[in-house]
Short mmCIF file of C-alpha atoms and ligand atoms in Angstrom, two decimals:
data_model
loop_
_atom_site.label_atom_id
_atom_site.label_comp_id
_atom_site.label_asym_id
_atom_site.label_seq_id
_atom_site.Cartn_x
_atom_site.Cartn_y
_atom_site.Cartn_z
CA UNK A 1 0.00 0.00 0.00
CA UNK A 2 1.32 3.39 -0.94
CA UNK A 3 0.49 6.41 1.18
CA UNK A 4 0.86 9.58 -0.83
CA UNK A 5 2.18 12.79 0.63
CA UNK A 6 -0.76 14.55 2.25
CA UNK A 7 -2.73 16.40 -0.40
CA UNK A 8 -3.34 20.06 0.38
CA UNK A 9 -6.23 22.40 -0.19
CA UNK A 10 -5.97 24.83 -3.10
CA UNK A 11 -6.16 28.40 -1.89
CA UNK A 12 -5.00 31.31 -4.01
CA UNK A 13 -3.43 28.95 -6.53
CA UNK A 14 -1.19 27.35 -3.91
CA UNK A 15 -1.31 24.18 -1.89
CA UNK A 16 -2.57 25.16 1.54
CA UNK A 17 -3.68 23.68 4.81
CA UNK A 18 -1.81 22.57 7.80
CA UNK A 19 -1.48 18.81 7.65
CA UNK A 20 0.74 19.21 10.65
CA UNK A 21 -2.63 20.32 12.01
CA UNK A 22 -5.75 18.22 11.77
CA UNK A 23 -6.26 15.93 8.80
CA UNK A 24 -8.80 13.35 7.76
CA UNK A 25 -8.20 10.12 5.90
CA UNK A 26 -9.49 9.21 2.47
CA UNK A 27 -9.85 5.44 2.15
CA UNK A 28 -10.47 3.13 -0.78
CA UNK A 29 -14.05 1.78 -0.46
CA UNK A 30 -13.04 -1.44 -2.23
CA UNK A 31 -10.17 -2.35 0.11
CA UNK A 32 -10.40 -0.12 3.17
CA UNK A 33 -6.80 1.02 2.49
CA UNK A 34 -5.67 4.54 3.20
CA UNK A 35 -5.13 6.48 -0.03
CA UNK A 36 -4.40 9.94 1.20
CA UNK A 37 -4.66 12.42 4.07
CA UNK A 38 -6.34 15.74 3.52
CA UNK A 39 -6.48 18.86 5.73
CA UNK A 40 -9.56 19.30 7.88
CA UNK A 41 -10.31 22.86 6.83
CA UNK A 42 -11.20 25.35 9.54
CA UNK A 43 -13.35 28.48 9.50
CA UNK A 44 -10.09 30.41 9.04
CA UNK A 45 -9.23 28.36 5.94
CA UNK A 46 -12.68 29.12 4.51
CA UNK A 47 -12.10 32.85 5.14
CA UNK A 48 -8.68 32.66 3.46
CA UNK A 49 -10.18 30.91 0.43
CA UNK A 50 -13.04 33.41 0.12
CA UNK A 51 -10.60 36.34 0.59
CA UNK A 52 -8.41 34.90 -2.19
CA UNK A 53 -11.49 34.68 -4.43
CA UNK A 54 -12.45 38.29 -3.55
CA UNK A 55 -8.94 39.53 -4.43
CA UNK A 56 -8.90 37.62 -7.72
CA UNK A 57 -12.37 38.79 -8.75
CA UNK A 58 -11.62 42.14 -10.39
CA UNK A 59 -8.84 40.74 -12.55
CA UNK A 60 -10.80 37.69 -13.67
CA UNK A 61 -14.03 39.62 -14.30
CA UNK A 62 -12.14 42.02 -16.56
CA UNK A 63 -10.72 39.30 -18.81
CA UNK A 64 -12.71 38.68 -21.96
CA UNK A 65 -15.07 35.68 -21.98
CA UNK A 66 -13.00 34.34 -24.87
CA UNK A 67 -9.81 34.40 -22.76
CA UNK A 68 -11.66 32.54 -20.02
CA UNK A 69 -12.89 30.05 -22.59
CA UNK A 70 -9.32 29.39 -23.74
CA UNK A 71 -8.36 28.35 -20.20
CA UNK A 72 -11.23 25.85 -20.22
CA UNK A 73 -10.22 24.61 -23.64
CA UNK A 74 -6.64 23.97 -22.51
CA UNK A 75 -7.80 22.36 -19.25
CA UNK A 76 -10.13 19.99 -21.15
CA UNK A 77 -7.12 18.89 -23.24
CA UNK A 78 -4.99 18.30 -20.13
CA UNK A 79 -7.78 16.26 -18.49
CA UNK A 80 -7.96 14.05 -21.58
CA UNK A 81 -4.16 13.65 -21.64
CA UNK A 82 -4.19 12.58 -17.99
CA UNK A 83 -7.44 10.64 -18.16
CA UNK A 84 -6.01 7.24 -17.17
CA UNK A 85 -4.20 8.57 -14.11
CA UNK A 86 -7.25 10.62 -13.04
CA UNK A 87 -9.61 7.68 -13.62
CA UNK A 88 -7.48 5.45 -11.38
CA UNK A 89 -7.58 8.12 -8.67
CA UNK A 90 -11.36 8.55 -8.97
CA UNK A 91 -11.91 4.79 -8.85
CA UNK A 92 -9.71 4.46 -5.79
CA UNK A 93 -11.44 7.15 -3.79
CA UNK A 94 -15.02 6.59 -4.97
CA UNK A 95 -15.20 2.89 -5.84
CA UNK A 96 -16.73 3.17 -9.34
CA UNK A 97 -15.31 1.08 -12.18
CA UNK A 98 -12.49 2.44 -14.31
CA UNK A 99 -14.80 2.68 -17.30
CA UNK A 100 -17.34 4.70 -15.27
CA UNK A 101 -14.50 6.92 -14.02
CA UNK A 102 -13.26 7.50 -17.59
CA UNK A 103 -16.81 8.42 -18.68
CA UNK A 104 -17.10 10.89 -15.85
CA UNK A 105 -13.78 12.58 -16.67
CA UNK A 106 -14.74 12.72 -20.32
CA UNK A 107 -17.97 14.37 -19.11
CA UNK A 108 -15.96 16.92 -17.10
CA UNK A 109 -13.83 17.80 -20.15
CA UNK A 110 -16.96 18.07 -22.30
CA UNK A 111 -18.61 20.43 -19.80
CA UNK A 112 -15.59 22.76 -19.99
CA UNK A 113 -15.74 22.72 -23.79
CA UNK A 114 -19.49 23.34 -23.83
CA UNK A 115 -19.13 26.50 -21.73
CA UNK A 116 -16.13 27.56 -23.79
CA UNK A 117 -18.56 27.57 -26.73
CA UNK A 118 -21.03 29.79 -24.87
CA UNK A 119 -18.67 32.72 -24.43
CA UNK A 120 -20.31 34.58 -27.34
CA UNK A 121 -23.67 34.62 -25.54
CA UNK A 122 -22.37 36.63 -22.57
CA UNK A 123 -23.89 39.90 -23.66
CA UNK A 124 -26.61 42.38 -22.79
CA UNK A 125 -29.36 44.03 -24.84
CA UNK A 126 -30.28 47.30 -26.50
CA UNK A 127 -33.87 48.30 -25.70
CA UNK A 128 -35.81 51.17 -27.32
CA UNK A 129 -38.02 52.89 -24.72
CA UNK A 130 -40.81 55.48 -25.13
CA UNK A 131 -39.81 59.14 -25.02
CA UNK A 132 -36.42 60.65 -25.67
CA UNK A 133 -33.85 58.06 -25.07
CA UNK A 134 -33.05 54.41 -24.99
CA UNK A 135 -31.93 51.74 -22.57
CA UNK A 136 -29.43 48.99 -22.59
CA UNK A 137 -28.60 46.18 -20.25
CA UNK A 138 -25.21 44.83 -19.31
CA UNK A 139 -24.46 41.56 -17.56
CA UNK A 140 -22.16 41.60 -14.55
CA UNK A 141 -20.74 38.61 -12.66
CA UNK A 142 -21.98 38.22 -9.08
CA UNK A 143 -18.59 38.07 -7.34
CA UNK A 144 -17.57 35.02 -5.30
CA UNK A 145 -19.68 31.91 -5.86
CA UNK A 146 -19.38 28.65 -3.98
CA UNK A 147 -20.46 25.05 -4.24
CA UNK A 148 -20.76 22.11 -1.90
CA UNK A 149 -20.80 18.78 -3.69
CA UNK A 150 -21.38 15.07 -2.97
CA UNK A 151 -19.24 11.99 -3.55
CA UNK A 152 -21.21 10.07 -6.16
CA UNK A 153 -20.03 11.99 -9.26
CA UNK A 154 -17.39 14.35 -7.85
CA UNK A 155 -15.73 15.28 -11.14
CA UNK A 156 -18.86 15.78 -13.25
CA UNK A 157 -20.70 17.76 -10.58
CA UNK A 158 -17.61 19.92 -10.03
CA UNK A 159 -17.69 20.74 -13.76
CA UNK A 160 -21.40 21.59 -13.66
CA UNK A 161 -20.79 24.00 -10.77
CA UNK A 162 -17.55 25.75 -11.61
CA UNK A 163 -17.84 26.07 -15.40
CA UNK A 164 -20.87 28.41 -15.75
CA UNK A 165 -19.70 30.47 -12.76
CA UNK A 166 -16.12 30.97 -13.97
CA UNK A 167 -17.00 31.54 -17.62
CA UNK A 168 -19.35 34.34 -16.47
CA UNK A 169 -16.44 36.07 -14.71
CA UNK A 170 -17.08 34.97 -11.11
CA UNK A 171 -14.47 33.53 -8.80
CA UNK A 172 -15.12 30.37 -6.83
CA UNK A 173 -14.69 28.30 -3.68
CA UNK A 174 -15.48 24.58 -3.86
CA UNK A 175 -16.05 22.23 -0.94
CA UNK A 176 -15.81 18.57 -2.03
CA UNK A 177 -17.35 15.66 -0.15
CA UNK A 178 -15.05 14.43 2.59
CA UNK A 179 -14.68 10.91 1.18
CA UNK A 180 -13.87 12.05 -2.39
CA UNK A 181 -11.78 15.26 -2.35
CA UNK A 182 -8.76 13.96 -4.30
CA UNK A 183 -10.01 14.12 -7.89
CA UNK A 184 -11.50 17.56 -7.20
CA UNK A 185 -8.17 18.85 -5.85
CA UNK A 186 -6.29 17.43 -8.83
CA UNK A 187 -8.75 18.89 -11.35
CA UNK A 188 -8.41 22.31 -9.68
CA UNK A 189 -4.62 22.12 -10.04
CA UNK A 190 -5.06 21.17 -13.73
CA UNK A 191 -7.20 24.29 -14.27
CA UNK A 192 -4.41 26.37 -12.70
CA UNK A 193 -1.87 24.67 -14.96
CA UNK A 194 -4.12 25.57 -17.92
CA UNK A 195 -3.82 29.25 -17.00
CA UNK A 196 -6.54 29.93 -14.43
CA UNK A 197 -5.10 32.78 -12.36
CA UNK A 198 -4.36 32.21 -8.66
CA UNK A 199 -7.40 32.69 -6.41
CA UNK A 200 -10.01 32.28 -9.16
CA UNK A 201 -10.80 28.70 -8.08
CA UNK A 202 -10.11 27.61 -4.51
CA UNK A 203 -10.85 24.23 -2.93
CA UNK A 204 -11.40 23.86 0.81
CA UNK A 205 -11.66 20.38 2.29
CA UNK A 206 -13.30 19.51 5.60
CA UNK A 207 -16.55 18.40 7.23
CA UNK A 208 -19.85 19.71 5.93
CA UNK A 209 -21.14 20.77 9.34
CA UNK A 210 -18.18 23.10 9.94
CA UNK A 211 -16.31 23.89 6.70
CA UNK A 212 -19.47 23.69 4.56
CA UNK A 213 -21.57 25.83 6.88
CA UNK A 214 -18.81 28.47 7.26
CA UNK A 215 -18.72 28.75 3.50
CA UNK A 216 -22.48 29.27 3.26
CA UNK A 217 -22.35 31.83 6.09
CA UNK A 218 -19.46 33.85 4.67
CA UNK A 219 -20.86 37.26 3.76
CA UNK A 220 -18.63 37.62 0.68
CA UNK A 221 -20.14 34.54 -0.98
CA UNK A 222 -22.95 35.71 -3.28
CA UNK A 223 -24.24 32.39 -4.57
CA UNK A 224 -24.25 28.85 -3.20
CA UNK A 225 -24.89 25.90 -5.43
CA UNK A 226 -25.48 22.73 -3.45
CA UNK A 227 -25.83 19.10 -4.50
CA UNK A 228 -26.57 16.46 -1.90
CA UNK A 229 -29.31 15.10 0.31
CA UNK A 230 -32.60 16.96 0.67
CA UNK A 231 -32.10 17.30 4.44
CA UNK A 232 -28.69 18.97 4.02
CA UNK A 233 -30.07 21.12 1.21
CA UNK A 234 -32.74 22.53 3.53
CA UNK A 235 -30.06 23.50 6.06
CA UNK A 236 -28.00 25.18 3.32
CA UNK A 237 -31.09 27.04 2.07
CA UNK A 238 -31.85 28.32 5.60
CA UNK A 239 -28.32 29.66 6.05
CA UNK A 240 -28.23 31.16 2.55
CA UNK A 241 -31.57 32.91 3.07
CA UNK A 242 -30.34 34.75 6.12
CA UNK A 243 -27.39 36.07 4.09
CA UNK A 244 -29.67 36.99 1.11
CA UNK A 245 -27.62 34.79 -1.22
CA UNK A 246 -28.70 33.17 -4.41
CA UNK A 247 -29.06 29.45 -3.94
CA UNK A 248 -29.54 26.43 -6.19
CA UNK A 249 -30.35 23.01 -4.74
CA UNK A 250 -29.86 19.73 -6.58
CA UNK A 251 -31.15 17.17 -4.13
CA UNK A 252 -32.25 13.57 -3.87
CA UNK A 253 -34.41 11.61 -6.27
CA UNK A 254 -36.45 8.42 -6.52
CA UNK A 255 -36.84 8.14 -10.28
CA UNK A 256 -39.62 5.88 -11.61
CA UNK A 257 -39.19 3.87 -14.81
CA UNK A 258 -42.44 2.80 -16.51
CA UNK A 259 -42.34 -0.21 -18.85
CA UNK A 260 -45.49 -0.44 -20.97
CA UNK A 261 -46.73 -3.65 -22.64
CA UNK A 262 -45.58 -2.46 -26.10
CA UNK A 263 -42.03 -1.57 -24.99
CA UNK A 264 -39.00 -3.12 -26.64
CA UNK A 265 -38.37 -5.51 -23.76
CA UNK A 266 -34.70 -6.22 -24.53
CA UNK A 267 -33.86 -2.56 -24.64
CA UNK A 268 -35.92 -1.80 -21.50
CA UNK A 269 -34.12 -4.59 -19.63
CA UNK A 270 -30.72 -3.19 -20.67
CA UNK A 271 -31.92 0.30 -19.68
CA UNK A 272 -33.02 -0.90 -16.24
CA UNK A 273 -29.73 -2.74 -15.58
CA UNK A 274 -27.67 0.30 -16.50
CA UNK A 275 -30.15 2.79 -15.05
CA UNK A 276 -30.15 1.15 -11.64
CA UNK A 277 -26.71 -0.43 -11.22
CA UNK A 278 -24.41 2.12 -12.92
CA UNK A 279 -22.09 3.61 -10.27
CA UNK A 280 -23.36 0.92 -7.88
CA UNK A 281 -26.80 2.54 -7.88
CA UNK A 282 -25.44 5.80 -6.50
CA UNK A 283 -26.65 8.20 -9.15
CA UNK A 284 -29.20 10.87 -8.28
CA UNK A 285 -31.20 10.02 -11.42
CA UNK A 286 -30.82 6.23 -11.15
CA UNK A 287 -33.90 4.08 -11.76
CA UNK A 288 -35.10 3.72 -8.17
CA UNK A 289 -38.66 2.38 -8.71
CA UNK A 290 -39.71 0.17 -11.60
CA UNK A 291 -43.36 -0.01 -12.71
CA UNK A 292 -44.06 -2.67 -15.31
CA UNK A 293 -47.37 -3.54 -17.00
CA UNK A 294 -48.63 -6.86 -15.62
CA UNK A 295 -49.05 -8.44 -19.07
CA UNK A 296 -45.26 -8.26 -19.69
CA UNK A 297 -44.10 -8.39 -16.06
CA UNK A 298 -43.15 -12.08 -16.06
CA UNK A 299 -41.04 -11.87 -19.25
CA UNK A 300 -39.49 -8.54 -18.27
CA UNK A 301 -38.58 -9.66 -14.75
CA UNK A 302 -37.12 -12.96 -15.94
CA UNK A 303 -34.89 -11.19 -18.48
CA UNK A 304 -33.95 -8.49 -15.97
CA UNK A 305 -32.94 -11.13 -13.44
CA UNK A 306 -30.74 -12.82 -16.06
CA UNK A 307 -29.14 -9.44 -16.94
CA UNK A 308 -28.49 -8.56 -13.31
CA UNK A 309 -26.99 -11.95 -12.52
CA UNK A 310 -24.35 -11.34 -15.21
CA UNK A 311 -23.00 -8.25 -13.40
CA UNK A 312 -19.62 -8.95 -11.86
CA UNK A 313 -19.08 -7.18 -8.56
CA UNK A 314 -15.53 -6.33 -7.55
CA UNK A 315 -12.79 -3.75 -7.19
CA UNK A 316 -13.36 -1.03 -9.79
CA UNK A 317 -9.67 -1.18 -10.75
CA UNK A 318 -10.16 -4.72 -12.06
CA UNK A 319 -11.01 -4.48 -15.78
CA UNK A 320 -13.56 -7.30 -15.55
CA UNK A 321 -15.65 -5.57 -12.86
CA UNK A 322 -19.11 -4.33 -13.86
CA UNK A 323 -20.11 -2.88 -10.49
CA UNK A 324 -17.81 -1.56 -7.76
CA UNK A 325 -18.51 -1.21 -4.04
CA UNK A 326 -20.77 1.32 -2.39
CA UNK A 327 -18.84 4.45 -1.66
CA UNK A 328 -19.02 4.44 2.11
CA UNK A 329 -20.09 2.40 5.11
CA UNK A 330 -23.20 4.51 5.79
CA UNK A 331 -24.60 3.63 2.34
CA UNK A 332 -23.84 -0.07 2.77
CA UNK A 333 -25.49 -0.21 6.19
CA UNK A 334 -28.57 1.57 4.82
CA UNK A 335 -28.97 -0.94 1.98
CA UNK A 336 -28.51 -3.88 4.36
CA UNK A 337 -31.10 -2.39 6.72
CA UNK A 338 -33.63 -2.06 3.89
CA UNK A 339 -33.15 -5.70 2.86
CA UNK A 340 -33.66 -6.89 6.46
CA UNK A 341 -36.81 -4.78 6.66
CA UNK A 342 -38.22 -6.22 3.40
CA UNK A 343 -37.72 -9.72 4.79
CA UNK A 344 -39.00 -9.02 8.30
CA UNK A 345 -42.09 -7.14 7.18
CA UNK A 346 -42.68 -9.41 4.18
CA UNK A 347 -42.75 -6.36 1.91
CA UNK A 348 -41.58 -8.10 -1.27
CA UNK A 349 -39.76 -11.04 -2.76
CA UNK A 350 -35.97 -10.89 -3.19
CA UNK A 351 -35.44 -12.42 -6.62
CA UNK A 352 -31.68 -12.08 -6.74
CA UNK A 353 -28.94 -10.56 -4.59
CA UNK A 354 -29.78 -9.33 -1.10
CA UNK A 355 -26.41 -9.94 0.55
CA UNK A 356 -22.72 -9.12 0.63
CA UNK A 357 -20.99 -11.07 -2.18
CA UNK A 358 -18.63 -13.84 -1.19
CA UNK A 359 -15.39 -13.26 -3.09
CA UNK A 360 -11.91 -13.04 -1.60
CA UNK A 361 -11.53 -9.65 0.12
CA UNK A 362 -15.20 -8.68 -0.22
CA UNK A 363 -15.37 -8.20 3.56
CA UNK A 364 -12.71 -5.45 3.32
CA UNK A 365 -14.84 -3.16 1.13
CA UNK A 366 -18.43 -1.93 1.00
CA UNK A 367 -19.71 -4.48 -1.51
CA UNK A 368 -23.32 -5.55 -1.96
CA UNK A 369 -24.88 -7.76 -4.60
CA UNK A 370 -27.10 -6.16 -7.24
CA UNK A 371 -30.55 -6.87 -5.82
CA UNK A 372 -34.04 -7.14 -7.30
CA UNK A 373 -37.17 -7.13 -5.17
CA UNK A 374 -40.52 -7.94 -6.82
CA UNK A 375 -44.11 -7.64 -5.55
CA UNK A 376 -43.15 -4.69 -3.37
CA UNK A 377 -45.95 -3.45 -1.12
CA UNK A 378 -47.00 0.18 -1.48
CA UNK A 379 -45.96 1.28 2.00
CA UNK A 380 -42.40 -0.09 1.76
CA UNK A 381 -39.53 2.36 2.31
CA UNK A 382 -38.12 1.07 -1.00
CA UNK A 383 -40.81 3.12 -2.72
CA UNK A 384 -40.96 6.05 -0.32
CA UNK A 385 -37.34 6.91 0.41
CA UNK A 386 -34.38 7.50 -1.85
CA UNK A 387 -32.52 4.19 -2.18
CA UNK A 388 -28.96 5.17 -3.03
CA UNK A 389 -27.48 1.77 -3.83
CA UNK A 390 -27.86 -1.42 -5.90
CA UNK A 391 -31.41 -2.34 -4.90
CA UNK A 392 -34.34 -2.17 -7.30
CA UNK A 393 -38.00 -2.57 -6.30
CA UNK A 394 -40.35 -3.83 -9.03
CA UNK A 395 -44.10 -3.14 -8.96
CA UNK A 396 -46.65 -4.42 -11.49
CA UNK A 397 -49.36 -2.07 -12.74
CA UNK A 398 -52.50 -2.58 -14.84
CA UNK A 399 -52.14 0.40 -17.17
CA UNK A 400 -50.46 3.75 -17.79
CA UNK A 401 -52.87 5.70 -15.63
CA UNK A 402 -52.01 3.58 -12.61
CA UNK A 403 -48.27 3.69 -13.46
CA UNK A 404 -48.20 7.50 -13.68
CA UNK A 405 -50.26 7.81 -10.47
CA UNK A 406 -47.78 5.57 -8.61
CA UNK A 407 -44.76 7.25 -10.21
CA UNK A 408 -45.93 10.67 -9.02
CA UNK A 409 -46.66 9.37 -5.51
CA UNK A 410 -43.22 10.40 -4.26
CA UNK A 411 -41.84 13.36 -2.36
CA UNK A 412 -39.17 13.56 -5.08
CA UNK A 413 -39.35 14.69 -8.68
CA UNK A 414 -35.91 14.55 -10.28
CA UNK A 415 -36.23 12.24 -13.31
CA UNK A 416 -38.66 9.69 -14.75
CA UNK A 417 -38.74 7.48 -17.82
CA UNK A 418 -41.40 5.88 -19.98
CA UNK A 419 -40.70 2.93 -22.27
CA UNK A 420 -43.21 2.48 -25.10
CA UNK A 421 -43.57 2.78 -28.88
CA UNK A 422 -46.97 4.46 -28.63
CA UNK A 423 -47.02 8.23 -29.29
CA UNK A 424 -50.13 8.85 -27.16
CA UNK A 425 -48.48 7.15 -24.22
CA UNK A 426 -45.27 9.12 -24.76
CA UNK A 427 -47.29 12.34 -24.78
CA UNK A 428 -49.17 11.33 -21.60
CA UNK A 429 -45.89 10.49 -19.86
CA UNK A 430 -44.20 13.74 -20.88
CA UNK A 431 -47.19 15.80 -19.78
CA UNK A 432 -48.21 14.01 -16.61
CA UNK A 433 -45.01 12.72 -14.99
CA UNK A 434 -44.00 15.26 -12.37
CA UNK A 435 -40.23 15.46 -12.76
CA UNK A 436 -37.54 17.86 -13.93
CA UNK A 437 -36.27 15.52 -16.63
CA UNK A 438 -38.28 12.93 -18.56
CA UNK A 439 -36.70 10.28 -20.73
CA UNK A 440 -38.44 8.34 -23.47
CA UNK A 441 -37.06 4.82 -24.09
CA UNK A 442 -33.92 5.63 -22.14
CA UNK A 443 -32.94 6.64 -18.61
CA UNK A 444 -29.91 8.33 -17.02
CA UNK A 445 -28.54 10.27 -19.99
CA UNK A 446 -27.48 13.82 -19.08
CA UNK A 447 -25.77 16.50 -21.13
CA UNK A 448 -24.54 20.01 -20.31
CA UNK A 449 -26.43 21.27 -23.39
CA UNK A 450 -29.80 20.90 -21.60
CA UNK A 451 -31.09 22.01 -18.19
CA UNK A 452 -30.92 19.53 -15.33
CA UNK A 453 -32.72 19.65 -11.98
CA UNK A 454 -35.77 18.58 -10.06
CA UNK A 455 -39.11 19.55 -8.57
CA UNK A 456 -40.62 18.96 -5.11
CA UNK A 457 -38.01 17.66 -2.57
CA UNK A 458 -35.53 17.17 -5.41
CA UNK A 459 -34.75 20.87 -5.15
CA UNK A 460 -34.96 24.01 -7.21
CA UNK A 461 -32.82 25.85 -9.69
CA UNK A 462 -31.27 24.16 -12.70
CA UNK A 463 -27.78 23.19 -13.77
CA UNK A 464 -26.58 23.45 -17.36
CA UNK A 465 -28.11 24.62 -20.61
CA UNK A 466 -27.49 28.13 -21.96
CA UNK A 467 -29.95 29.75 -19.52
CA UNK A 468 -27.80 28.80 -16.54
CA UNK A 469 -25.47 31.74 -17.26
CA UNK A 470 -28.15 34.17 -16.05
CA UNK A 471 -27.96 32.46 -12.64
CA UNK A 472 -24.36 33.64 -12.39
CA UNK A 473 -24.89 37.17 -13.71
CA UNK A 474 -26.64 40.33 -12.53
CA UNK A 475 -28.43 42.41 -15.12
CA UNK A 476 -27.70 46.11 -14.91
CA UNK A 477 -30.11 48.45 -16.72
CA UNK A 478 -28.78 51.73 -18.09
CA UNK A 479 -31.28 54.39 -19.20
CA UNK A 480 -29.93 57.08 -21.51
CA UNK A 481 -31.79 60.35 -22.21
CA UNK A 482 -31.13 61.86 -25.60
CA UNK A 483 -31.61 65.60 -26.25
P1 NAP B 501 -24.87 15.03 1.78
O1 NAP B 501 -24.64 14.21 2.99
O2 NAP B 501 -25.98 16.02 1.80
O3 NAP B 501 -23.48 15.74 1.48
C1 NAP B 501 -23.28 16.55 0.36
C2 NAP B 501 -22.25 17.61 0.66
O4 NAP B 501 -22.75 18.46 1.70
C3 NAP B 501 -20.93 17.06 1.17
O5 NAP B 501 -19.87 17.85 0.68
C4 NAP B 501 -21.06 17.24 2.68
O6 NAP B 501 -19.83 17.32 3.34
C5 NAP B 501 -21.80 18.56 2.73
N1 NAP B 501 -22.52 18.81 3.99
C6 NAP B 501 -22.96 17.92 4.91
N2 NAP B 501 -23.60 18.58 5.92
C7 NAP B 501 -23.54 19.90 5.62
C8 NAP B 501 -24.00 21.08 6.28
N3 NAP B 501 -24.66 21.02 7.44
N4 NAP B 501 -23.78 22.27 5.69
C9 NAP B 501 -23.13 22.36 4.51
N5 NAP B 501 -22.65 21.27 3.85
C10 NAP B 501 -22.87 20.05 4.39
O7 NAP B 501 -25.13 14.12 0.51
P2 NAP B 501 -24.25 12.89 0.03
O8 NAP B 501 -24.60 11.72 0.88
O9 NAP B 501 -22.84 13.30 -0.08
O10 NAP B 501 -24.77 12.69 -1.46
C11 NAP B 501 -25.81 11.87 -1.82
C12 NAP B 501 -27.06 12.68 -2.12
O11 NAP B 501 -26.80 13.61 -3.15
C13 NAP B 501 -28.20 11.84 -2.60
O12 NAP B 501 -29.37 12.26 -1.98
C14 NAP B 501 -28.26 12.15 -4.08
O13 NAP B 501 -29.51 11.93 -4.70
C15 NAP B 501 -27.87 13.57 -4.09
N6 NAP B 501 -27.42 13.99 -5.42
C16 NAP B 501 -28.24 14.82 -6.17
C17 NAP B 501 -27.87 15.22 -7.44
C18 NAP B 501 -28.73 16.14 -8.25
O14 NAP B 501 -28.21 16.75 -9.18
N7 NAP B 501 -30.00 16.31 -7.93
C19 NAP B 501 -26.65 14.76 -7.98
C20 NAP B 501 -25.87 13.91 -7.21
C21 NAP B 501 -26.26 13.53 -5.93
P3 NAP B 501 -19.17 16.01 4.02
O15 NAP B 501 -18.85 15.09 2.91
O16 NAP B 501 -18.00 16.55 4.70
O17 NAP B 501 -20.22 15.45 4.93
#
């Protein structure tokens, strides 16, 4: 086992943080081994990072959007050059497979390039007004923006947060999740290498309750973008409201997938396997509840079971692995608890999985078998709570009306998918499913080109798409009187 030199925070373009002081350990969820030690940021570190972002603001805001875009363009190239090394790091700290890690880093590079292409749209308007004169509007960056992010997709979510903010001329402080700060720190140093001036992007590591809350409270932070659990999001929103800050919340989800009787069953089965078990089920928009028409339920479930049984669970660094471990002990314990509850309360039938796999070393990591539960009763927590792991409840329904009613019976509303060849059903699904993103004959696909976000307890505000820039800009109106 190799222990790297303690990785530092990135403040004002330099490695910072007293690892002679307090540190926390980042461990590999597949093996339990120590990968790295990272400084436990204090309130003072948060102030230093925000001060660095304040000092860097004027210079960065006065660069042209095109110059900013060129930094992104170079950084995207560097990420691609170093993709293998970064993917290995992401897999080691998060647990996902190498191929999932590569996809995520490719996604990060693509996000930078997408915003690089939007630089031409950073402009105001000329507006004729009645009387003598005219008006025009100019767009101004907000100042220092900040984000607090989770561990499930640390690289991609970092890209979604920093890219629109920085391209609009803001400076930034990022707080990564405590179990996955390493890829975020490395990506920040790559952006500096690509020419991002010191202080424009700062990364502070440390616990959410202290470091995260200090960041939200800091009066110089003008916008907070948060991704994580709904409960934490509410706390962040409370703190942000008292400081009159802009806030965007990307929270939990319990996405339904509806399989109609005319769906292409093979493709729906493949979509459910990927939609649920990608990233070991730890994706905010994973398929978390499956509603299948009763006339095709037997065939669909049999084929799904066969597909799920083929998934090889193991260390994500092993090329033959299809599904890595859960990312932390808390997630594993939660999934185990749900399975025990299903059995004790007789809430459904475990068709496959339901336990820790028995391969050499599986007890060292947070592994759990991909699990299917059929005939799930309506009051089960599997259908009410967000299940962030490799466990899929299956419910049979008579028709689309019942499926949509059940799908909408959730406190969440992030994503939803409908699988059918019938245009009327597609239209009904798109109109009636209450979610921020609706997929037709697919699930899980996201792209920076289109808005992303949820309704109800899944949060408010959107990531991505061209409109996101206005979330990081103030509009200033200038009225001119002509003689
Ligand atoms: P979490 O416990 O809410 O943590 C998310 C981040 O918030 C971490 O950086 C955490 O720091 C920090 N934090 C914790 N308590 C805080 C506080 N009181 N004040 C400020 N920050 C605080 O969520 P998670 O378990 O990491 O992530 C899983 C959740 O994220 C799931 O619910 C998932 O659905 C959701 N998610 C949503 C989206 C979306 O776009 N809608 C995308 C991905 C994930 P520490 O790590 O130090 O605790």
